[in-house]
Amino acid sequence: DKPFSGFKIIVDAGNGAGGFFADKVLKPLGADISGSQFLQPDGNFPNHIPNPENKEAMESICSAVIKNKADFGIIFDTDVDRAGAVDYDGKEINRNTLIALISAILLEEKSGAYIVTDSITSDGLADFIHSRGGIHYRYRRGYKNVINKAIELNKEGKYCPLAIETSGHAALKENYFLDDGAYLIVRLLIKMAELKKQGKKLNDLISDLKMPYEEAEIRLNFLCEDFKSYGQMIIEKLKEYAYINKDFIPAKDNHEGIRVSFAPGSGDGWFLLRLSLHDPILPINIESNVKGGTKIIAQKLYNFLKDFNYLYTNKLQEFIK
């Protein structure tokens, strides 16, 4: 009846709607929730933005875990459809690490499953999912996009238990593919309680997840009104360029924009260039496995983009410098 007895689990709701999770879920199940913060809803959000992707918000819950010597920390967004977590040592379980953790749990239950993610997940995550017997399906950004693709795969007879974005949006088949941050966290907590009986911790499940040495996101603005057509033209021309440039290795499984990998000695990483779903910008995500690799890759990309007159590339120049 008290599966979380002996655990200190703290919640940071960011003054959004998620404060209930501490008092109405964790406490009745035996958890010590002292140290939980910002549980009272307040639409002015006086402490920090309720967003697992926000740097200040994540620093807040990480600090709270360390200060209170907690076993686990939880952070929700405003309406609890997104979540992030913090391990006992104050390290984030967010983005690629969060996806790896829930994937490991689900793939233990059924190997060979498809895991659908958004487009900016790392190569290390793809290798991790494969090592656990899963199939990584890297799809477009937008939580509805990944959810709809997961539903589609299941209809095709390809078992897919999870659709998840690096933003923290996660939807499980067993929960009717609702994007539900609280349900995601419950799945992690159940596993944490099971592992304690074996003398193990949650982070043991992802100890072999390879993380990039460097990562960056650069957002380029357009200098024209018809930015969608102009941006799509840039992407198409970059695809043509990538296939004839010996340094560029275009991804075979790409479903959004263009993703290109680079071998060791040539950046040792990848970039993804795509059109934003909502804004007149061209986001670029870059990861590298070596120090200085992101700048090497950015320079290669800048050499191509600098001649497009209606694309403002100054941010890319600044990053390289």
PDB file of C-alpha atoms in Angstrom:
ATOM      1  CA  ASP A   1       0.000   0.000   0.000  1.00  0.00           C
ATOM      2  CA  LYS A   2       2.983   2.308   0.542  1.00  0.00           C
ATOM      3  CA  PRO A   3       5.364   1.499  -2.333  1.00  0.00           C
ATOM      4  CA  PHE A   4       7.277   4.751  -1.921  1.00  0.00           C
ATOM      5  CA  SER A   5       8.007   4.433   1.802  1.00  0.00           C
ATOM      6  CA  GLY A   6      11.658   5.283   2.342  1.00  0.00           C
ATOM      7  CA  PHE A   7      11.808   7.494  -0.754  1.00  0.00           C
ATOM      8  CA  LYS A   8      12.081  11.252  -0.705  1.00  0.00           C
ATOM      9  CA  ILE A   9      10.458  12.474  -3.932  1.00  0.00           C
ATOM     10  CA  ILE A  10      10.031  16.182  -4.567  1.00  0.00           C
ATOM     11  CA  VAL A  11       7.837  17.952  -7.086  1.00  0.00           C
ATOM     12  CA  ASP A  12       8.341  21.325  -8.750  1.00  0.00           C
ATOM     13  CA  ALA A  13       5.064  22.369 -10.364  1.00  0.00           C
ATOM     14  CA  GLY A  14       6.311  25.853 -11.277  1.00  0.00           C
ATOM     15  CA  ASN A  15       3.003  27.228  -9.932  1.00  0.00           C
ATOM     16  CA  GLY A  16       1.201  25.419 -12.728  1.00  0.00           C
ATOM     17  CA  ALA A  17      -1.456  22.746 -12.339  1.00  0.00           C
ATOM     18  CA  GLY A  18       0.848  19.887 -11.266  1.00  0.00           C
ATOM     19  CA  GLY A  19       1.053  20.535  -7.521  1.00  0.00           C
ATOM     20  CA  PHE A  20      -1.597  17.883  -6.856  1.00  0.00           C
ATOM     21  CA  PHE A  21       0.927  15.166  -7.695  1.00  0.00           C
ATOM     22  CA  ALA A  22       2.820  15.692  -4.452  1.00  0.00           C
ATOM     23  CA  ASP A  23      -0.106  15.753  -2.003  1.00  0.00           C
ATOM     24  CA  LYS A  24      -2.643  13.536  -3.756  1.00  0.00           C
ATOM     25  CA  VAL A  25      -0.427  10.901  -5.407  1.00  0.00           C
ATOM     26  CA  LEU A  26       3.003  10.630  -3.798  1.00  0.00           C
ATOM     27  CA  LYS A  27       2.221  11.337  -0.148  1.00  0.00           C
ATOM     28  CA  PRO A  28      -0.637   8.799   0.166  1.00  0.00           C
ATOM     29  CA  LEU A  29       1.704   6.193  -1.354  1.00  0.00           C
ATOM     30  CA  GLY A  30       4.271   6.741   1.395  1.00  0.00           C
ATOM     31  CA  ALA A  31       6.721   9.196  -0.176  1.00  0.00           C
ATOM     32  CA  ASP A  32       8.407  11.945   1.820  1.00  0.00           C
ATOM     33  CA  ILE A  33       7.542  15.032  -0.265  1.00  0.00           C
ATOM     34  CA  SER A  34       9.237  17.626   1.943  1.00  0.00           C
ATOM     35  CA  GLY A  35      11.198  20.042  -0.198  1.00  0.00           C
ATOM     36  CA  SER A  36       8.583  20.110  -2.953  1.00  0.00           C
ATOM     37  CA  GLN A  37       8.173  23.603  -4.297  1.00  0.00           C
ATOM     38  CA  PHE A  38       5.876  25.984  -6.158  1.00  0.00           C
ATOM     39  CA  LEU A  39       2.868  23.672  -5.809  1.00  0.00           C
ATOM     40  CA  GLN A  40       0.237  26.393  -5.540  1.00  0.00           C
ATOM     41  CA  PRO A  41      -1.229  27.402  -8.917  1.00  0.00           C
ATOM     42  CA  ASP A  42      -0.451  31.014  -9.809  1.00  0.00           C
ATOM     43  CA  GLY A  43      -0.919  32.209 -13.371  1.00  0.00           C
ATOM     44  CA  ASN A  44       1.751  34.860 -12.892  1.00  0.00           C
ATOM     45  CA  PHE A  45       4.360  32.109 -12.418  1.00  0.00           C
ATOM     46  CA  PRO A  46       6.375  34.138  -9.882  1.00  0.00           C
ATOM     47  CA  ASN A  47       9.263  31.672  -9.425  1.00  0.00           C
ATOM     48  CA  HIS A  48      10.186  30.331 -12.852  1.00  0.00           C
ATOM     49  CA  ILE A  49       8.579  29.337 -16.132  1.00  0.00           C
ATOM     50  CA  PRO A  50       6.849  25.937 -15.697  1.00  0.00           C
ATOM     51  CA  ASN A  51       8.705  24.261 -18.542  1.00  0.00           C
ATOM     52  CA  PRO A  52      11.064  21.241 -18.371  1.00  0.00           C
ATOM     53  CA  GLU A  53      13.009  22.688 -21.323  1.00  0.00           C
ATOM     54  CA  ASN A  54      13.653  25.994 -19.536  1.00  0.00           C
ATOM     55  CA  LYS A  55      17.205  26.228 -18.163  1.00  0.00           C
ATOM     56  CA  GLU A  56      16.222  28.197 -15.057  1.00  0.00           C
ATOM     57  CA  ALA A  57      13.391  25.795 -14.270  1.00  0.00           C
ATOM     58  CA  MET A  58      15.627  22.731 -14.536  1.00  0.00           C
ATOM     59  CA  GLU A  59      18.335  24.375 -12.429  1.00  0.00           C
ATOM     60  CA  SER A  60      15.688  25.052  -9.779  1.00  0.00           C
ATOM     61  CA  ILE A  61      14.552  21.434  -9.426  1.00  0.00           C
ATOM     62  CA  CYS A  62      18.146  20.109  -9.690  1.00  0.00           C
ATOM     63  CA  SER A  63      19.202  22.390  -6.834  1.00  0.00           C
ATOM     64  CA  ALA A  64      16.176  21.343  -4.772  1.00  0.00           C
ATOM     65  CA  VAL A  65      17.042  17.648  -5.183  1.00  0.00           C
ATOM     66  CA  ILE A  66      20.616  18.224  -4.000  1.00  0.00           C
ATOM     67  CA  LYS A  67      19.611  20.539  -1.149  1.00  0.00           C
ATOM     68  CA  ASN A  68      16.973  18.149   0.184  1.00  0.00           C
ATOM     69  CA  LYS A  69      18.981  14.969  -0.505  1.00  0.00           C
ATOM     70  CA  ALA A  70      16.028  13.608  -2.426  1.00  0.00           C
ATOM     71  CA  ASP A  71      15.901  10.292  -4.269  1.00  0.00           C
ATOM     72  CA  PHE A  72      14.054  11.764  -7.234  1.00  0.00           C
ATOM     73  CA  GLY A  73      12.827  15.113  -8.510  1.00  0.00           C
ATOM     74  CA  ILE A  74       9.901  15.817 -10.828  1.00  0.00           C
ATOM     75  CA  ILE A  75       9.130  18.929 -12.859  1.00  0.00           C
ATOM     76  CA  PHE A  76       5.934  19.528 -14.828  1.00  0.00           C
ATOM     77  CA  ASP A  77       4.918  22.104 -17.380  1.00  0.00           C
ATOM     78  CA  THR A  78       1.881  24.319 -16.833  1.00  0.00           C
ATOM     79  CA  ASP A  79      -0.844  21.786 -17.665  1.00  0.00           C
ATOM     80  CA  VAL A  80       1.094  18.586 -16.859  1.00  0.00           C
ATOM     81  CA  ASP A  81       1.193  17.198 -20.382  1.00  0.00           C
ATOM     82  CA  ARG A  82       5.015  17.466 -20.288  1.00  0.00           C
ATOM     83  CA  ALA A  83       7.446  16.328 -17.626  1.00  0.00           C
ATOM     84  CA  GLY A  84      11.121  16.128 -16.801  1.00  0.00           C
ATOM     85  CA  ALA A  85      12.938  14.506 -13.920  1.00  0.00           C
ATOM     86  CA  VAL A  86      16.096  14.702 -11.819  1.00  0.00           C
ATOM     87  CA  ASP A  87      18.146  11.819 -10.474  1.00  0.00           C
ATOM     88  CA  TYR A  88      19.317  11.519  -6.846  1.00  0.00           C
ATOM     89  CA  ASP A  89      22.652  13.119  -7.757  1.00  0.00           C
ATOM     90  CA  GLY A  90      21.036  16.253  -9.182  1.00  0.00           C
ATOM     91  CA  LYS A  91      21.469  15.284 -12.833  1.00  0.00           C
ATOM     92  CA  GLU A  92      18.716  16.003 -15.339  1.00  0.00           C
ATOM     93  CA  ILE A  93      16.652  13.184 -16.778  1.00  0.00           C
ATOM     94  CA  ASN A  94      15.423  15.212 -19.690  1.00  0.00           C
ATOM     95  CA  ARG A  95      15.330  15.221 -23.482  1.00  0.00           C
ATOM     96  CA  ASN A  96      17.449  12.282 -24.765  1.00  0.00           C
ATOM     97  CA  THR A  97      18.005  10.788 -21.284  1.00  0.00           C
ATOM     98  CA  LEU A  98      14.267  10.847 -20.517  1.00  0.00           C
ATOM     99  CA  ILE A  99      13.476   9.155 -23.833  1.00  0.00           C
ATOM    100  CA  ALA A 100      16.175   6.540 -23.216  1.00  0.00           C
ATOM    101  CA  LEU A 101      14.872   5.779 -19.719  1.00  0.00           C
ATOM    102  CA  ILE A 102      11.226   5.224 -20.627  1.00  0.00           C
ATOM    103  CA  SER A 103      12.322   3.326 -23.769  1.00  0.00           C
ATOM    104  CA  ALA A 104      14.484   0.989 -21.672  1.00  0.00           C
ATOM    105  CA  ILE A 105      11.537   0.258 -19.384  1.00  0.00           C
ATOM    106  CA  LEU A 106       9.144  -0.464 -22.260  1.00  0.00           C
ATOM    107  CA  LEU A 107      11.656  -2.517 -24.257  1.00  0.00           C
ATOM    108  CA  GLU A 108      12.293  -4.724 -21.217  1.00  0.00           C
ATOM    109  CA  GLU A 109       8.613  -5.593 -21.405  1.00  0.00           C
ATOM    110  CA  LYS A 110       8.549  -6.244 -25.155  1.00  0.00           C
ATOM    111  CA  SER A 111      11.575  -6.315 -27.421  1.00  0.00           C
ATOM    112  CA  GLY A 112      11.306  -5.355 -31.093  1.00  0.00           C
ATOM    113  CA  ALA A 113       9.012  -2.398 -30.407  1.00  0.00           C
ATOM    114  CA  TYR A 114       9.076   0.860 -32.351  1.00  0.00           C
ATOM    115  CA  ILE A 115       9.901   4.044 -30.430  1.00  0.00           C
ATOM    116  CA  VAL A 116       8.753   7.191 -32.232  1.00  0.00           C
ATOM    117  CA  THR A 117      10.593  10.429 -31.415  1.00  0.00           C
ATOM    118  CA  ASP A 118      10.919  13.885 -32.905  1.00  0.00           C
ATOM    119  CA  SER A 119      13.657  14.776 -35.373  1.00  0.00           C
ATOM    120  CA  ILE A 120      16.321  16.305 -33.103  1.00  0.00           C
ATOM    121  CA  THR A 121      17.154  13.248 -30.998  1.00  0.00           C
ATOM    122  CA  SER A 122      20.803  12.230 -30.809  1.00  0.00           C
ATOM    123  CA  ASP A 123      22.626   9.424 -32.597  1.00  0.00           C
ATOM    124  CA  GLY A 124      23.518   8.025 -29.177  1.00  0.00           C
ATOM    125  CA  LEU A 125      19.825   7.592 -28.383  1.00  0.00           C
ATOM    126  CA  ALA A 126      19.241   5.704 -31.635  1.00  0.00           C
ATOM    127  CA  ASP A 127      22.128   3.354 -30.784  1.00  0.00           C
ATOM    128  CA  PHE A 128      20.767   2.912 -27.254  1.00  0.00           C
ATOM    129  CA  ILE A 129      17.261   1.969 -28.441  1.00  0.00           C
ATOM    130  CA  HIS A 130      18.770  -0.477 -30.943  1.00  0.00           C
ATOM    131  CA  SER A 131      20.946  -2.035 -28.215  1.00  0.00           C
ATOM    132  CA  ARG A 132      17.796  -2.730 -26.187  1.00  0.00           C
ATOM    133  CA  GLY A 133      16.152  -4.533 -29.085  1.00  0.00           C
ATOM    134  CA  GLY A 134      14.025  -1.598 -30.228  1.00  0.00           C
ATOM    135  CA  ILE A 135      13.526   0.209 -33.519  1.00  0.00           C
ATOM    136  CA  HIS A 136      14.010   3.982 -33.420  1.00  0.00           C
ATOM    137  CA  TYR A 137      11.640   5.859 -35.720  1.00  0.00           C
ATOM    138  CA  ARG A 138      12.847   9.467 -35.843  1.00  0.00           C
ATOM    139  CA  TYR A 139       9.930  11.585 -37.114  1.00  0.00           C
ATOM    140  CA  ARG A 140       8.905  15.233 -37.364  1.00  0.00           C
ATOM    141  CA  ARG A 141       8.699  17.713 -34.483  1.00  0.00           C
ATOM    142  CA  GLY A 142       5.294  18.406 -32.964  1.00  0.00           C
ATOM    143  CA  TYR A 143       3.706  16.123 -30.390  1.00  0.00           C
ATOM    144  CA  LYS A 144       0.680  15.469 -32.607  1.00  0.00           C
ATOM    145  CA  ASN A 145       3.008  14.381 -35.403  1.00  0.00           C
ATOM    146  CA  VAL A 146       4.818  11.765 -33.292  1.00  0.00           C
ATOM    147  CA  ILE A 147       1.563  10.542 -31.725  1.00  0.00           C
ATOM    148  CA  ASN A 148      -0.175  10.169 -35.088  1.00  0.00           C
ATOM    149  CA  LYS A 149       2.840   8.304 -36.504  1.00  0.00           C
ATOM    150  CA  ALA A 150       2.818   5.896 -33.536  1.00  0.00           C
ATOM    151  CA  ILE A 151      -0.903   5.241 -34.018  1.00  0.00           C
ATOM    152  CA  GLU A 152      -0.295   4.685 -37.733  1.00  0.00           C
ATOM    153  CA  LEU A 153       2.501   2.172 -37.070  1.00  0.00           C
ATOM    154  CA  ASN A 154       0.284   0.191 -34.714  1.00  0.00           C
ATOM    155  CA  LYS A 155      -2.457   0.068 -37.339  1.00  0.00           C
ATOM    156  CA  GLU A 156       0.132  -1.355 -39.748  1.00  0.00           C
ATOM    157  CA  GLY A 157       0.839  -4.138 -37.266  1.00  0.00           C
ATOM    158  CA  LYS A 158       4.130  -2.643 -36.039  1.00  0.00           C
ATOM    159  CA  TYR A 159       3.967  -2.587 -32.252  1.00  0.00           C
ATOM    160  CA  CYS A 160       4.760   0.917 -30.968  1.00  0.00           C
ATOM    161  CA  PRO A 161       4.242   1.589 -27.241  1.00  0.00           C
ATOM    162  CA  LEU A 162       5.640   5.135 -27.147  1.00  0.00           C
ATOM    163  CA  ALA A 163       5.553   8.472 -28.957  1.00  0.00           C
ATOM    164  CA  ILE A 164       7.776  11.090 -27.332  1.00  0.00           C
ATOM    165  CA  GLU A 165       9.369  14.455 -28.072  1.00  0.00           C
ATOM    166  CA  THR A 166      12.554  15.870 -26.597  1.00  0.00           C
ATOM    167  CA  SER A 167      10.295  18.623 -25.192  1.00  0.00           C
ATOM    168  CA  GLY A 168       8.938  16.135 -22.641  1.00  0.00           C
ATOM    169  CA  HIS A 169       5.662  15.415 -24.452  1.00  0.00           C
ATOM    170  CA  ALA A 170       5.167  11.661 -24.061  1.00  0.00           C
ATOM    171  CA  ALA A 171       2.229   9.466 -25.022  1.00  0.00           C
ATOM    172  CA  LEU A 172       1.983   5.741 -24.298  1.00  0.00           C
ATOM    173  CA  LYS A 173      -0.170   3.229 -26.166  1.00  0.00           C
ATOM    174  CA  GLU A 174      -1.373   1.746 -22.865  1.00  0.00           C
ATOM    175  CA  ASN A 175      -2.691   5.218 -21.927  1.00  0.00           C
ATOM    176  CA  TYR A 176      -4.563   5.712 -25.222  1.00  0.00           C
ATOM    177  CA  PHE A 177      -1.741   7.867 -26.639  1.00  0.00           C
ATOM    178  CA  LEU A 178      -2.667  10.814 -24.433  1.00  0.00           C
ATOM    179  CA  ASP A 179       0.251  13.209 -23.943  1.00  0.00           C
ATOM    180  CA  ASP A 180       0.313  12.928 -20.172  1.00  0.00           C
ATOM    181  CA  GLY A 181       3.363  13.963 -18.143  1.00  0.00           C
ATOM    182  CA  ALA A 182       1.957  12.555 -14.895  1.00  0.00           C
ATOM    183  CA  TYR A 183       1.458   9.109 -16.442  1.00  0.00           C
ATOM    184  CA  LEU A 184       5.011   9.134 -17.791  1.00  0.00           C
ATOM    185  CA  ILE A 185       6.371   9.937 -14.325  1.00  0.00           C
ATOM    186  CA  VAL A 186       4.255   7.188 -12.730  1.00  0.00           C
ATOM    187  CA  ARG A 187       5.886   4.681 -15.101  1.00  0.00           C
ATOM    188  CA  LEU A 188       9.346   5.855 -13.994  1.00  0.00           C
ATOM    189  CA  LEU A 189       8.430   5.765 -10.310  1.00  0.00           C
ATOM    190  CA  ILE A 190       7.068   2.216 -10.519  1.00  0.00           C
ATOM    191  CA  LYS A 191      10.348   1.093 -12.045  1.00  0.00           C
ATOM    192  CA  MET A 192      12.331   3.004  -9.408  1.00  0.00           C
ATOM    193  CA  ALA A 193      10.487   1.140  -6.616  1.00  0.00           C
ATOM    194  CA  GLU A 194      11.062  -2.212  -8.340  1.00  0.00           C
ATOM    195  CA  LEU A 195      14.775  -1.542  -8.838  1.00  0.00           C
ATOM    196  CA  LYS A 196      15.272  -0.582  -5.181  1.00  0.00           C
ATOM    197  CA  LYS A 197      14.274  -4.115  -4.173  1.00  0.00           C
ATOM    198  CA  GLN A 198      17.125  -5.339  -6.428  1.00  0.00           C
ATOM    199  CA  GLY A 199      19.615  -2.862  -4.952  1.00  0.00           C
ATOM    200  CA  LYS A 200      19.639  -0.830  -8.161  1.00  0.00           C
ATOM    201  CA  LYS A 201      18.769   2.726  -9.219  1.00  0.00           C
ATOM    202  CA  LEU A 202      16.971   4.197 -12.223  1.00  0.00           C
ATOM    203  CA  ASN A 203      20.105   5.593 -13.796  1.00  0.00           C
ATOM    204  CA  ASP A 204      21.528   2.047 -13.969  1.00  0.00           C
ATOM    205  CA  LEU A 205      19.120   1.498 -16.884  1.00  0.00           C
ATOM    206  CA  ILE A 206      20.818   4.159 -19.009  1.00  0.00           C
ATOM    207  CA  SER A 207      24.419   3.926 -17.806  1.00  0.00           C
ATOM    208  CA  ASP A 208      25.585   3.070 -21.334  1.00  0.00           C
ATOM    209  CA  LEU A 209      23.712   5.884 -23.107  1.00  0.00           C
ATOM    210  CA  LYS A 210      26.261   7.809 -25.162  1.00  0.00           C
ATOM    211  CA  MET A 211      25.787  11.559 -24.892  1.00  0.00           C
ATOM    212  CA  PRO A 212      27.297  14.128 -27.291  1.00  0.00           C
ATOM    213  CA  TYR A 213      30.340  16.108 -26.155  1.00  0.00           C
ATOM    214  CA  GLU A 214      28.833  19.316 -27.561  1.00  0.00           C
ATOM    215  CA  GLU A 215      25.409  20.414 -28.712  1.00  0.00           C
ATOM    216  CA  ALA A 216      23.955  23.678 -29.983  1.00  0.00           C
ATOM    217  CA  GLU A 217      20.776  25.158 -31.426  1.00  0.00           C
ATOM    218  CA  ILE A 218      20.996  28.191 -33.705  1.00  0.00           C
ATOM    219  CA  ARG A 219      17.878  29.873 -35.053  1.00  0.00           C
ATOM    220  CA  LEU A 220      18.202  31.857 -38.282  1.00  0.00           C
ATOM    221  CA  ASN A 221      15.702  34.537 -39.275  1.00  0.00           C
ATOM    222  CA  PHE A 222      14.360  35.226 -42.751  1.00  0.00           C
ATOM    223  CA  LEU A 223      14.434  38.603 -44.470  1.00  0.00           C
ATOM    224  CA  CYS A 224      11.438  37.941 -46.715  1.00  0.00           C
ATOM    225  CA  GLU A 225       7.685  37.550 -46.221  1.00  0.00           C
ATOM    226  CA  ASP A 226       7.225  34.228 -48.015  1.00  0.00           C
ATOM    227  CA  PHE A 227       9.614  32.477 -45.649  1.00  0.00           C
ATOM    228  CA  LYS A 228       8.078  29.015 -46.033  1.00  0.00           C
ATOM    229  CA  SER A 229       8.700  28.818 -49.770  1.00  0.00           C
ATOM    230  CA  TYR A 230      12.150  30.378 -49.395  1.00  0.00           C
ATOM    231  CA  GLY A 231      13.071  28.075 -46.543  1.00  0.00           C
ATOM    232  CA  GLN A 232      11.890  24.990 -48.401  1.00  0.00           C
ATOM    233  CA  MET A 233      13.947  26.072 -51.419  1.00  0.00           C
ATOM    234  CA  ILE A 234      17.057  26.305 -49.195  1.00  0.00           C
ATOM    235  CA  ILE A 235      16.409  22.825 -47.797  1.00  0.00           C
ATOM    236  CA  GLU A 236      15.997  21.311 -51.274  1.00  0.00           C
ATOM    237  CA  LYS A 237      19.192  22.935 -52.536  1.00  0.00           C
ATOM    238  CA  LEU A 238      21.054  21.770 -49.434  1.00  0.00           C
ATOM    239  CA  LYS A 239      19.880  18.215 -50.094  1.00  0.00           C
ATOM    240  CA  GLU A 240      21.331  18.423 -53.603  1.00  0.00           C
ATOM    241  CA  TYR A 241      24.569  19.873 -52.221  1.00  0.00           C
ATOM    242  CA  ALA A 242      24.826  17.174 -49.518  1.00  0.00           C
ATOM    243  CA  TYR A 243      24.643  14.341 -52.027  1.00  0.00           C
ATOM    244  CA  ILE A 244      27.613  15.630 -54.036  1.00  0.00           C
ATOM    245  CA  ASN A 245      29.789  16.844 -51.127  1.00  0.00           C
ATOM    246  CA  LYS A 246      32.091  14.065 -49.883  1.00  0.00           C
ATOM    247  CA  ASP A 247      32.083  15.382 -46.265  1.00  0.00           C
ATOM    248  CA  PHE A 248      28.286  15.298 -46.018  1.00  0.00           C
ATOM    249  CA  ILE A 249      26.515  12.023 -45.157  1.00  0.00           C
ATOM    250  CA  PRO A 250      22.725  12.540 -45.534  1.00  0.00           C
ATOM    251  CA  ALA A 251      20.538  10.514 -43.161  1.00  0.00           C
ATOM    252  CA  LYS A 252      18.525   7.736 -44.772  1.00  0.00           C
ATOM    253  CA  ASP A 253      15.670   7.868 -42.253  1.00  0.00           C
ATOM    254  CA  ASN A 254      15.005  11.611 -42.330  1.00  0.00           C
ATOM    255  CA  HIS A 255      11.398  12.881 -42.228  1.00  0.00           C
ATOM    256  CA  GLU A 256      11.911  16.606 -41.567  1.00  0.00           C
ATOM    257  CA  GLY A 257      14.214  19.145 -43.180  1.00  0.00           C
ATOM    258  CA  ILE A 258      17.646  17.660 -43.808  1.00  0.00           C
ATOM    259  CA  ARG A 259      19.872  15.778 -41.365  1.00  0.00           C
ATOM    260  CA  VAL A 260      23.544  15.289 -42.249  1.00  0.00           C
ATOM    261  CA  SER A 261      26.258  13.361 -40.411  1.00  0.00           C
ATOM    262  CA  PHE A 262      30.026  13.923 -40.431  1.00  0.00           C
ATOM    263  CA  ALA A 263      32.794  11.400 -39.875  1.00  0.00           C
ATOM    264  CA  PRO A 264      35.559  11.669 -37.230  1.00  0.00           C
ATOM    265  CA  GLY A 265      38.066  14.287 -38.369  1.00  0.00           C
ATOM    266  CA  SER A 266      35.317  16.200 -40.157  1.00  0.00           C
ATOM    267  CA  GLY A 267      33.211  17.274 -37.171  1.00  0.00           C
ATOM    268  CA  ASP A 268      32.256  13.833 -35.823  1.00  0.00           C
ATOM    269  CA  GLY A 269      28.580  14.621 -35.401  1.00  0.00           C
ATOM    270  CA  TRP A 270      25.521  15.849 -37.261  1.00  0.00           C
ATOM    271  CA  PHE A 271      23.262  18.789 -38.013  1.00  0.00           C
ATOM    272  CA  LEU A 272      19.544  19.031 -38.664  1.00  0.00           C
ATOM    273  CA  LEU A 273      18.221  22.029 -40.559  1.00  0.00           C
ATOM    274  CA  ARG A 274      14.462  22.423 -40.761  1.00  0.00           C
ATOM    275  CA  LEU A 275      11.651  24.933 -41.007  1.00  0.00           C
ATOM    276  CA  SER A 276      10.022  25.911 -37.709  1.00  0.00           C
ATOM    277  CA  LEU A 277       6.451  24.649 -37.318  1.00  0.00           C
ATOM    278  CA  HIS A 278       5.146  28.044 -36.233  1.00  0.00           C
ATOM    279  CA  ASP A 279       7.731  30.824 -36.575  1.00  0.00           C
ATOM    280  CA  PRO A 280       9.543  32.478 -39.515  1.00  0.00           C
ATOM    281  CA  ILE A 281      12.860  30.909 -38.601  1.00  0.00           C
ATOM    282  CA  LEU A 282      15.194  28.159 -39.778  1.00  0.00           C
ATOM    283  CA  PRO A 283      16.373  26.227 -36.684  1.00  0.00           C
ATOM    284  CA  ILE A 284      19.677  24.360 -36.828  1.00  0.00           C
ATOM    285  CA  ASN A 285      20.518  21.652 -34.293  1.00  0.00           C
ATOM    286  CA  ILE A 286      24.128  20.481 -34.130  1.00  0.00           C
ATOM    287  CA  GLU A 287      25.777  17.762 -32.047  1.00  0.00           C
ATOM    288  CA  SER A 288      29.362  16.526 -31.983  1.00  0.00           C
ATOM    289  CA  ASN A 289      31.293  13.863 -30.131  1.00  0.00           C
ATOM    290  CA  VAL A 290      34.474  15.959 -29.935  1.00  0.00           C
ATOM    291  CA  LYS A 291      35.528  19.321 -28.536  1.00  0.00           C
ATOM    292  CA  GLY A 292      35.126  22.038 -31.167  1.00  0.00           C
ATOM    293  CA  GLY A 293      33.168  19.713 -33.441  1.00  0.00           C
ATOM    294  CA  THR A 294      29.990  21.783 -33.471  1.00  0.00           C
ATOM    295  CA  LYS A 295      31.916  24.796 -34.813  1.00  0.00           C
ATOM    296  CA  ILE A 296      33.520  22.672 -37.528  1.00  0.00           C
ATOM    297  CA  ILE A 297      30.091  21.459 -38.625  1.00  0.00           C
ATOM    298  CA  ALA A 298      28.610  24.973 -38.356  1.00  0.00           C
ATOM    299  CA  GLN A 299      31.374  26.318 -40.603  1.00  0.00           C
ATOM    300  CA  LYS A 300      30.616  23.720 -43.275  1.00  0.00           C
ATOM    301  CA  LEU A 301      26.953  24.658 -43.143  1.00  0.00           C
ATOM    302  CA  TYR A 302      27.701  28.397 -43.178  1.00  0.00           C
ATOM    303  CA  ASN A 303      29.780  27.981 -46.328  1.00  0.00           C
ATOM    304  CA  PHE A 304      26.595  26.840 -48.052  1.00  0.00           C
ATOM    305  CA  LEU A 305      24.067  29.211 -46.434  1.00  0.00           C
ATOM    306  CA  LYS A 306      26.016  32.488 -46.669  1.00  0.00           C
ATOM    307  CA  ASP A 307      25.019  33.154 -50.275  1.00  0.00           C
ATOM    308  CA  PHE A 308      21.248  33.177 -49.630  1.00  0.00           C
ATOM    309  CA  ASN A 309      20.420  36.890 -49.549  1.00  0.00           C
ATOM    310  CA  TYR A 310      17.122  36.599 -47.658  1.00  0.00           C
ATOM    311  CA  LEU A 311      18.469  34.475 -44.819  1.00  0.00           C
ATOM    312  CA  TYR A 312      20.033  36.285 -41.856  1.00  0.00           C
ATOM    313  CA  THR A 313      23.086  34.166 -41.028  1.00  0.00           C
ATOM    314  CA  ASN A 314      24.761  36.443 -38.451  1.00  0.00           C
ATOM    315  CA  LYS A 315      23.896  34.141 -35.525  1.00  0.00           C
ATOM    316  CA  LEU A 316      25.643  31.286 -37.280  1.00  0.00           C
ATOM    317  CA  GLN A 317      28.713  33.499 -37.875  1.00  0.00           C
ATOM    318  CA  GLU A 318      28.747  34.526 -34.220  1.00  0.00           C
ATOM    319  CA  PHE A 319      28.549  30.908 -33.092  1.00  0.00           C
ATOM    320  CA  ILE A 320      31.524  29.949 -35.276  1.00  0.00           C
ATOM    321  CA  LYS A 321      33.602  32.830 -33.893  1.00  0.00           C
TER     322      LYS A 321
END
